[in-house]
Coordinates of C-alpha atoms and ligand atoms in Angstrom, one line a residue:
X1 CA 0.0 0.0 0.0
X2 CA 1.3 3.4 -0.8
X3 CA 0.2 6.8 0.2
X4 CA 1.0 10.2 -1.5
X5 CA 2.4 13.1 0.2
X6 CA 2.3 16.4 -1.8
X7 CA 3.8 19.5 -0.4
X8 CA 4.8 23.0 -1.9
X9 CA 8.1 21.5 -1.2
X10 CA 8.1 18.1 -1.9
X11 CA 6.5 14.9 -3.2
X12 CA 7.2 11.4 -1.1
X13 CA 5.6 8.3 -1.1
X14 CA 4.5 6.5 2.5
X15 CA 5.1 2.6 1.8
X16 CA 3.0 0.2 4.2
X17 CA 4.4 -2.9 3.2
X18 CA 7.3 -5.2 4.4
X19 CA 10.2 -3.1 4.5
X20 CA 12.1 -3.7 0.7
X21 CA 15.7 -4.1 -0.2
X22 CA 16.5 -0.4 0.1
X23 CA 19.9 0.4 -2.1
X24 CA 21.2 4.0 -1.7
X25 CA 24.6 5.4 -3.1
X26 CA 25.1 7.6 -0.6
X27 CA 27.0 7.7 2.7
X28 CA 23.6 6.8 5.5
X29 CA 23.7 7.7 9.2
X30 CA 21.2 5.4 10.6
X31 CA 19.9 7.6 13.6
X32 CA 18.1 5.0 16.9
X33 CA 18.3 3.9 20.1
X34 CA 19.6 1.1 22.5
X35 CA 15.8 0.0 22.7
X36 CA 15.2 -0.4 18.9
X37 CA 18.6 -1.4 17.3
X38 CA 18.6 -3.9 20.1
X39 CA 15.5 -5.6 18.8
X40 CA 15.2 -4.7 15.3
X41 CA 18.9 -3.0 13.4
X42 CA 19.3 -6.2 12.0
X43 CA 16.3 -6.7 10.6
X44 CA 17.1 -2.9 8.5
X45 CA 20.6 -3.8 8.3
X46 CA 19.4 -6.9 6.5
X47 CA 17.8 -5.4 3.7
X48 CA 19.7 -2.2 3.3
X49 CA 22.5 -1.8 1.0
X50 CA 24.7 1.9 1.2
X51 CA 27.4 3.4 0.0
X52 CA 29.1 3.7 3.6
X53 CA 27.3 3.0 6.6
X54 CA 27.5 5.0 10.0
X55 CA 25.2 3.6 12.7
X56 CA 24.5 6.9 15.5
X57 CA 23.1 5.8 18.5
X58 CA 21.4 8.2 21.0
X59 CA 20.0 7.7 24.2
X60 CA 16.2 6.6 24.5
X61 CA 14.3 9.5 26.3
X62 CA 11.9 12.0 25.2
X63 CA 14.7 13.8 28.3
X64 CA 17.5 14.1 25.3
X65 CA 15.3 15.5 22.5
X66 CA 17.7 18.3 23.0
X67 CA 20.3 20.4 21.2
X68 CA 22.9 18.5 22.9
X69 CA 22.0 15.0 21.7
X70 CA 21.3 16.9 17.9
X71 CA 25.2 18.3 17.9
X72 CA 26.1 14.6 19.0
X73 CA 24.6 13.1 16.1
X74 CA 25.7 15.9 13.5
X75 CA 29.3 15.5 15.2
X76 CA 29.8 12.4 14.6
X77 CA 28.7 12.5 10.9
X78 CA 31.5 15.0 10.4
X79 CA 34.1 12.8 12.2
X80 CA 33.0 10.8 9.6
X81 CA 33.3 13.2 6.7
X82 CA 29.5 13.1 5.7
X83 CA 28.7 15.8 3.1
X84 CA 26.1 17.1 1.3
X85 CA 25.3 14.2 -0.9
X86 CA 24.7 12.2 2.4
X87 CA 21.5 10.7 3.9
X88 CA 19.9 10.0 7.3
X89 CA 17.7 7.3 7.9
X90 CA 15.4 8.2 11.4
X91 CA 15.0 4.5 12.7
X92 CA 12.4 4.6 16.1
X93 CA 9.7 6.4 17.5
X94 CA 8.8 9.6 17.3
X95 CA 11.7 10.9 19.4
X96 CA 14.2 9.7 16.9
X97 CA 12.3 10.6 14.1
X98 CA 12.0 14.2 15.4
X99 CA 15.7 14.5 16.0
X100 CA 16.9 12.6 12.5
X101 CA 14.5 15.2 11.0
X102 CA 15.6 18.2 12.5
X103 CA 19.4 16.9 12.0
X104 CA 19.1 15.9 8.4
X105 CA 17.3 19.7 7.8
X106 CA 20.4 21.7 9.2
X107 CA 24.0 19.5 8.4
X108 CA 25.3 21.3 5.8
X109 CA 21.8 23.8 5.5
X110 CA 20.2 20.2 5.3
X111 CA 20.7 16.5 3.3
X112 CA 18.2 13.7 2.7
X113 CA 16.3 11.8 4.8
X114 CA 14.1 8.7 5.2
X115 CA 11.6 7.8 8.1
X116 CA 11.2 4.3 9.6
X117 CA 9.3 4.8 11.9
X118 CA 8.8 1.9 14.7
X119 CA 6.3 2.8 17.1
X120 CA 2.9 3.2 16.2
X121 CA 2.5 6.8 17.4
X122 CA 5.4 7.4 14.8
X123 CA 3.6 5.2 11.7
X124 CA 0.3 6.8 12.0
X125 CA 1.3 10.3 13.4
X126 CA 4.9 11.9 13.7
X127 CA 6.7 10.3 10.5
X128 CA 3.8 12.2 8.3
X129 CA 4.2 15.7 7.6
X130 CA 7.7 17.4 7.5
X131 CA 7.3 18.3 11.4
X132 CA 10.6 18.0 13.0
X133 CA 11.8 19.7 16.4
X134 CA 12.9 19.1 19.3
X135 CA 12.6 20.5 23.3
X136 CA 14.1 23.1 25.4
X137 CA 13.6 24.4 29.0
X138 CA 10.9 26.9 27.8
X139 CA 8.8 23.3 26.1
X140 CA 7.8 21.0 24.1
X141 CA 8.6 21.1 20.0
X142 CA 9.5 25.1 20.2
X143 CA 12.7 24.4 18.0
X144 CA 12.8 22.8 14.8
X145 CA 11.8 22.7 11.0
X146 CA 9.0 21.5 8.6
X147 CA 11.1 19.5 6.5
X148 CA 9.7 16.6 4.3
X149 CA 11.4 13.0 4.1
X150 CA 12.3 11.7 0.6
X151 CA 10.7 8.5 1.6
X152 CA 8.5 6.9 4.6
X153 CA 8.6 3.0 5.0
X154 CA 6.3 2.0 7.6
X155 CA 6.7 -1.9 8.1
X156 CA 4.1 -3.3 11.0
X157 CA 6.5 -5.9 11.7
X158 CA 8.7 -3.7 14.2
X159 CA 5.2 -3.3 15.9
X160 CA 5.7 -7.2 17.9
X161 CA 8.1 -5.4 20.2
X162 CA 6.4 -2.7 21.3
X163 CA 4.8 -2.1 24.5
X164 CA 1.1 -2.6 24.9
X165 CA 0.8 0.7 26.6
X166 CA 2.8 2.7 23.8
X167 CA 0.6 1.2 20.9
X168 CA -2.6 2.2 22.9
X169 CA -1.0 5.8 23.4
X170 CA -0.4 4.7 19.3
X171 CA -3.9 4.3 19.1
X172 CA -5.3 7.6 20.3
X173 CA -3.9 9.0 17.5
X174 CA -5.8 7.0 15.3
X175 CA -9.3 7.3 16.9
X176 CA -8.8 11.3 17.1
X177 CA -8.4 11.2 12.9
X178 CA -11.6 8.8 12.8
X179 CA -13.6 11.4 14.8
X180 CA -12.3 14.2 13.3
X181 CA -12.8 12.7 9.4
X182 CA -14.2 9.3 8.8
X183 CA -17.6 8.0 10.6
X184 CA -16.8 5.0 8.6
X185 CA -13.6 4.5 9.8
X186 CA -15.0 4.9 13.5
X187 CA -17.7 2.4 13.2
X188 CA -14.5 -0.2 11.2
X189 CA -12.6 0.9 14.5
X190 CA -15.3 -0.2 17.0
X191 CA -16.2 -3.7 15.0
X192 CA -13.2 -4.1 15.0
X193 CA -13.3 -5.1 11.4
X194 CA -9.4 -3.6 10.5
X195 CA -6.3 -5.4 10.3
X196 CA -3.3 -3.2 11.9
X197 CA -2.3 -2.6 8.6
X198 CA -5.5 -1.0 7.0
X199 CA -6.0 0.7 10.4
X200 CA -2.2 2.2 9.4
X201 CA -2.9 3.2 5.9
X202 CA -6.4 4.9 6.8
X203 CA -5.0 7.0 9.4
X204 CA -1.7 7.7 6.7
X205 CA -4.6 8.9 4.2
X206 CA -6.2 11.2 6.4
X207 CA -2.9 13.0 7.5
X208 CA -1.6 13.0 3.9
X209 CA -5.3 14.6 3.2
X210 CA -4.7 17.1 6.0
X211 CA -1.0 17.9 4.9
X212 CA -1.3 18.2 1.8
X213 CA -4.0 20.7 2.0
X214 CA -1.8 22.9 5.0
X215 CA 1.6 21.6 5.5
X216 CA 2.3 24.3 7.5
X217 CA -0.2 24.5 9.8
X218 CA -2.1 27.6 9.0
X219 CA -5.8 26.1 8.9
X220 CA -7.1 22.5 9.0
X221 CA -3.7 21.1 9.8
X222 CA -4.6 22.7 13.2
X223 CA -7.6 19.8 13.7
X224 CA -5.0 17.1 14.7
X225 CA -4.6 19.3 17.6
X226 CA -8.5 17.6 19.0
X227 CA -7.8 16.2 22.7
X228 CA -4.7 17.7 22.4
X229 CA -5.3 21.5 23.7
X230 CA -7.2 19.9 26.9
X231 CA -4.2 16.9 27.0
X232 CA -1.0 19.2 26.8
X233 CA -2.3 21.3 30.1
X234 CA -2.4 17.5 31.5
X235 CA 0.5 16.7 30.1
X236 CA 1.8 19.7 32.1
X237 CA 0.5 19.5 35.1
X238 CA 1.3 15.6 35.9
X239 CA 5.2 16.9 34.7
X240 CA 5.3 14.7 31.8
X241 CA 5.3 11.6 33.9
X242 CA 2.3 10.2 34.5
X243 CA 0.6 9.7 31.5
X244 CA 2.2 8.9 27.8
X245 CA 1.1 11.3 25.3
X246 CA -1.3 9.2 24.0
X247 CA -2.9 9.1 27.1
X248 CA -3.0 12.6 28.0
X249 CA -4.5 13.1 24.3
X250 CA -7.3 10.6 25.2
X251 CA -8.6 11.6 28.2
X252 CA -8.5 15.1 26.1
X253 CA -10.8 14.3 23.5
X254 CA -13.1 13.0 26.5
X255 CA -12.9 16.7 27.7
X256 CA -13.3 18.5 24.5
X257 CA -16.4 16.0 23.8
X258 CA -17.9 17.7 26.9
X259 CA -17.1 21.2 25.6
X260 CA -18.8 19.9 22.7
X261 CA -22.1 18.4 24.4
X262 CA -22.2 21.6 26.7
X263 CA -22.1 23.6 22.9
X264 CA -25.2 21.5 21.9
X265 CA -23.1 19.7 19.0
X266 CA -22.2 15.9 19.6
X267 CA -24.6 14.0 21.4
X268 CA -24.4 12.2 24.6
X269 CA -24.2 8.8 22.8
X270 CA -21.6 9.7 20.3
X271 CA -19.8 10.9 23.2
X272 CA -20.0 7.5 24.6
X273 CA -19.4 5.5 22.0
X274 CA -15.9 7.8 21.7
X275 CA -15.1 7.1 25.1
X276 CA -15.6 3.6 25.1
X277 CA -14.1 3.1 22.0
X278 CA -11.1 4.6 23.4
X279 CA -11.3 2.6 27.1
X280 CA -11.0 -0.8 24.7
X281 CA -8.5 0.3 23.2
X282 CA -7.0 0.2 27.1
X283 CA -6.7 4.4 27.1
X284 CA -7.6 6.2 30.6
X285 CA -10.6 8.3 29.8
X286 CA -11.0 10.2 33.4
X287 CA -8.9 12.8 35.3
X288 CA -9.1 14.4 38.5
X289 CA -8.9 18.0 38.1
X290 CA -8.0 19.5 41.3
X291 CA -8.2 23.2 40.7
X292 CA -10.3 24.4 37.6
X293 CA -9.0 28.4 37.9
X294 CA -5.1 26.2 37.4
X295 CA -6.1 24.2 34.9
X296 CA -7.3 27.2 32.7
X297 CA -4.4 29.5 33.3
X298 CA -2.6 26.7 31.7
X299 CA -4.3 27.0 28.6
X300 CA -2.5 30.2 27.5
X301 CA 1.1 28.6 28.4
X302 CA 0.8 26.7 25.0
X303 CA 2.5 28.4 22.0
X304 CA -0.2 27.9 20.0
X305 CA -2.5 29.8 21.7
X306 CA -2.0 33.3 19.5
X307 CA -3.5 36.6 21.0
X308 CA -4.7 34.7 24.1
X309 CA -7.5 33.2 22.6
X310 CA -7.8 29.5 22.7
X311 CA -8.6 27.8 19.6
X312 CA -10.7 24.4 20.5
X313 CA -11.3 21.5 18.2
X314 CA -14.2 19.6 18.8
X315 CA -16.3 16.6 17.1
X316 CA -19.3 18.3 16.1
X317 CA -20.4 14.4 15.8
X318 CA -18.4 11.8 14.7
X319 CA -16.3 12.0 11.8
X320 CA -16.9 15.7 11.8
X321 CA -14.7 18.2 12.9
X322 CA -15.3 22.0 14.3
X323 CA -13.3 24.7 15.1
X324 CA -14.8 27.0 17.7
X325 CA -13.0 29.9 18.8
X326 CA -13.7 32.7 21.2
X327 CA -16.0 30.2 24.0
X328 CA -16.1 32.4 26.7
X329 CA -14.5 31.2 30.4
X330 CA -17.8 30.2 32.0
X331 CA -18.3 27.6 29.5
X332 CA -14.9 26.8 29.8
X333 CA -15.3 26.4 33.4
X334 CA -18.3 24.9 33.9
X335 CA -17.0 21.6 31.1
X336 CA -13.6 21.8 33.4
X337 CA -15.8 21.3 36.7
X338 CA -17.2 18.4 35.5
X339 CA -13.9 16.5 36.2
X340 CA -13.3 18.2 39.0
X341 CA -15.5 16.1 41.2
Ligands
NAD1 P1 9.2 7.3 21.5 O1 10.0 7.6 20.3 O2 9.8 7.8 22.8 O3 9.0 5.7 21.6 C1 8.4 5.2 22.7 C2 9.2 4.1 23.3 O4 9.2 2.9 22.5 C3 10.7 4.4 23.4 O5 11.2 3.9 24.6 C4 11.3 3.7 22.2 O6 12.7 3.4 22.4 C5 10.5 2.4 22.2 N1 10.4 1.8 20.9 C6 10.3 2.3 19.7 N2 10.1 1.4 18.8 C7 10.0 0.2 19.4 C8 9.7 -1.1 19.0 N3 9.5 -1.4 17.7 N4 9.7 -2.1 19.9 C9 9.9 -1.8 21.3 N5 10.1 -0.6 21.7 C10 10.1 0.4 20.8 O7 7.7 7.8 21.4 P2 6.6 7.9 20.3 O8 5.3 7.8 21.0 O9 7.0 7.1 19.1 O10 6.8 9.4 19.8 C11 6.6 10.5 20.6 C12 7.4 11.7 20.1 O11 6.8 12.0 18.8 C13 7.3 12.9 21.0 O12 8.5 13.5 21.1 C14 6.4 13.9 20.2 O13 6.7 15.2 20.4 C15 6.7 13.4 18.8 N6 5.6 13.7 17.8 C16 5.9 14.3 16.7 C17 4.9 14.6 15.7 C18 5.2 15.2 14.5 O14 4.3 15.6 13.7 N7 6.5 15.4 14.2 C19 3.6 14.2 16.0 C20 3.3 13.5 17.1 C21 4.3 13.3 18.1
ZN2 ZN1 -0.4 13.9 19.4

């Protein structure tokens, strides 16, 4: 299966299939982890075929998304005499894929790159659509680049390793695109009527969909953010260590579904069937909020929210998206109180 990716800048294709013999003349910088080479470098090694071959390992952490662990990796591939005609292959999750990215956009004012991604979170989500970055103290994601891959290869195979609790967080990520864009999807999601493959490619379709139409985030591209305004203020509260992203992003669309009821838009059985779509999945779906007046001042400590007003995405039902802006802090408040109790 192969999706298209059509930027201003660039057109790639997204292979779902069993990763091929991959031959590049070019000097590659495989960028991964202990976690994944461990389990799965010889599985790439095995089909791929370079020119030279530099193998940059950093640690596993979303804690060294950093500048420090990006002039590691570009160090080493001038020890190594990379140049311009050179290539970087991201081989993880999201982290790594991030970092490769944003490392491949500025050696040399920036050289090819290739995604494999390995997690889900990275197939369905990260590895599509140029976004690259890293962290600093100041957040999450505030430095870094659109910058498109030359190809994706997403092969479900790496997926036996992973973590039952990182391809739920995985899974979020799906269910948010099949409320956003597809009812049919949804219903396929709940009957469970999708192999992990299929479930893949229709997630890859709708973010190519979304891309393509606003790579750089200037409208619709702005939708993936549903559960996400509500899950980054948990995110930061719980200091990044209680819940994966995933999580965070589920309970979130279970609070922005509330926003949504409390706006008269998605009903109180869609909004179950969301939430329990989402609990089978193995997702939390409830949070304790201690202090509402806190939990809305965090709202406008995300750099996304321009001019101080907060921009929510919500279903208006399923598989139908709205953008409502300007909600007044009652509103707000009264939705936040109902997971306060
Ligand atoms: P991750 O990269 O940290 O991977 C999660 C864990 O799984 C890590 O410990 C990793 O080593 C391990 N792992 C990876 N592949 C494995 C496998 N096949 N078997 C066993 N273990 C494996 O996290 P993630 O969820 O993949 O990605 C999260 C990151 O992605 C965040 O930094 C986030 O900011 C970023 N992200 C970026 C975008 C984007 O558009 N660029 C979108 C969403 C998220
Ligand atoms: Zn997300």
């Amino acid at each position: 299966m192969k999706v298209n990716i059509t930027t201003p800048t660039k057109s790639y294709d997204i292979l779902i299939d069993k990763l091929p013999e991959i031959t590049i003349n070019k000097k590659v910088a495989i960028i991964t982890n202990p976690t994944v080479a461990g389990y799965h470098l010889n599985y790439l090694l095995n089909k791929l075929k370079a020119k030279e071959l530099k193998i940059i390992t950093l640690p596993d952490g979303e804690e060294y998304k950093t500048m420090e662990y990006i002039t590691y990796a570009l160090d080493r591939m001038f020890d190594a005499k990379y140049d311009r005609n050179s290539l970087v292959i991201a081989f993880g999750g999201g982290v790594i894929g991030d970092m490769s990215g944003f490392a491949a956009s500025i050696f040399l004012r920036g050289i090819d790159f290739i995604q494999i991604p390995t997690t889900l979170l990275s197939m369905v989500d990260s590895s599509v659509g140029g976004k690259t970055g890293i962290n600093n103290k100041y957040g999450k994601n505030l430095i870094g680049a659109f910058y498109q891959p030359e190809a994706v290869y997403i092969d479900t195979h790496f997926l036996s390793t992973l973590p039952k609790r990182e391809f739920a967080a995985g899974m979020a990520e799906v269910i948010k695109m099949a409320v956003m864009f597809d009812e049919e999807y949804f219903e396929n999601l709940e009957k469970e009527a999708l192999s992990i493959e299929e479930i893949i490619k229709r997630s890859v379709e709708l973010k190519a969909w979304v891309v393509n139409q606003d790579e750089k985030e200037k409208g619709i591209r702005s939708v993936l953010n549903y559960g996400h305004t509500f899950g980054h203020v948990i995110e930061n509260l719980t200091n990044y260590k209680t819940y994966l992203h995933g999580e965070a992003v589920a309970i979130g669309m279970v609070m922005a579904n509330e926003l949504s009821k409390e706006l008269g838009y998605l009903s109180e059985e869609e909004a179950e069937r969301i939430k329990k779509l989402l609990e089978k999945e193995g997702l939390p779906t409830s949070y304790k909020i201690k202090d509402v007046e806190e939990f809305y001042e965090h709202f406008f400590a995300d750099k996304k929210t321009l001019d101080n007003k907060i921009k929510f995405i919500i279903p208006e039902s399923i598989g139908k998206y709205k953008i409502v802006e300007n909600i007044d802090k009652p509103t707000i408040i009264k939705v936040l109180k109902k997971f306060a109790k």
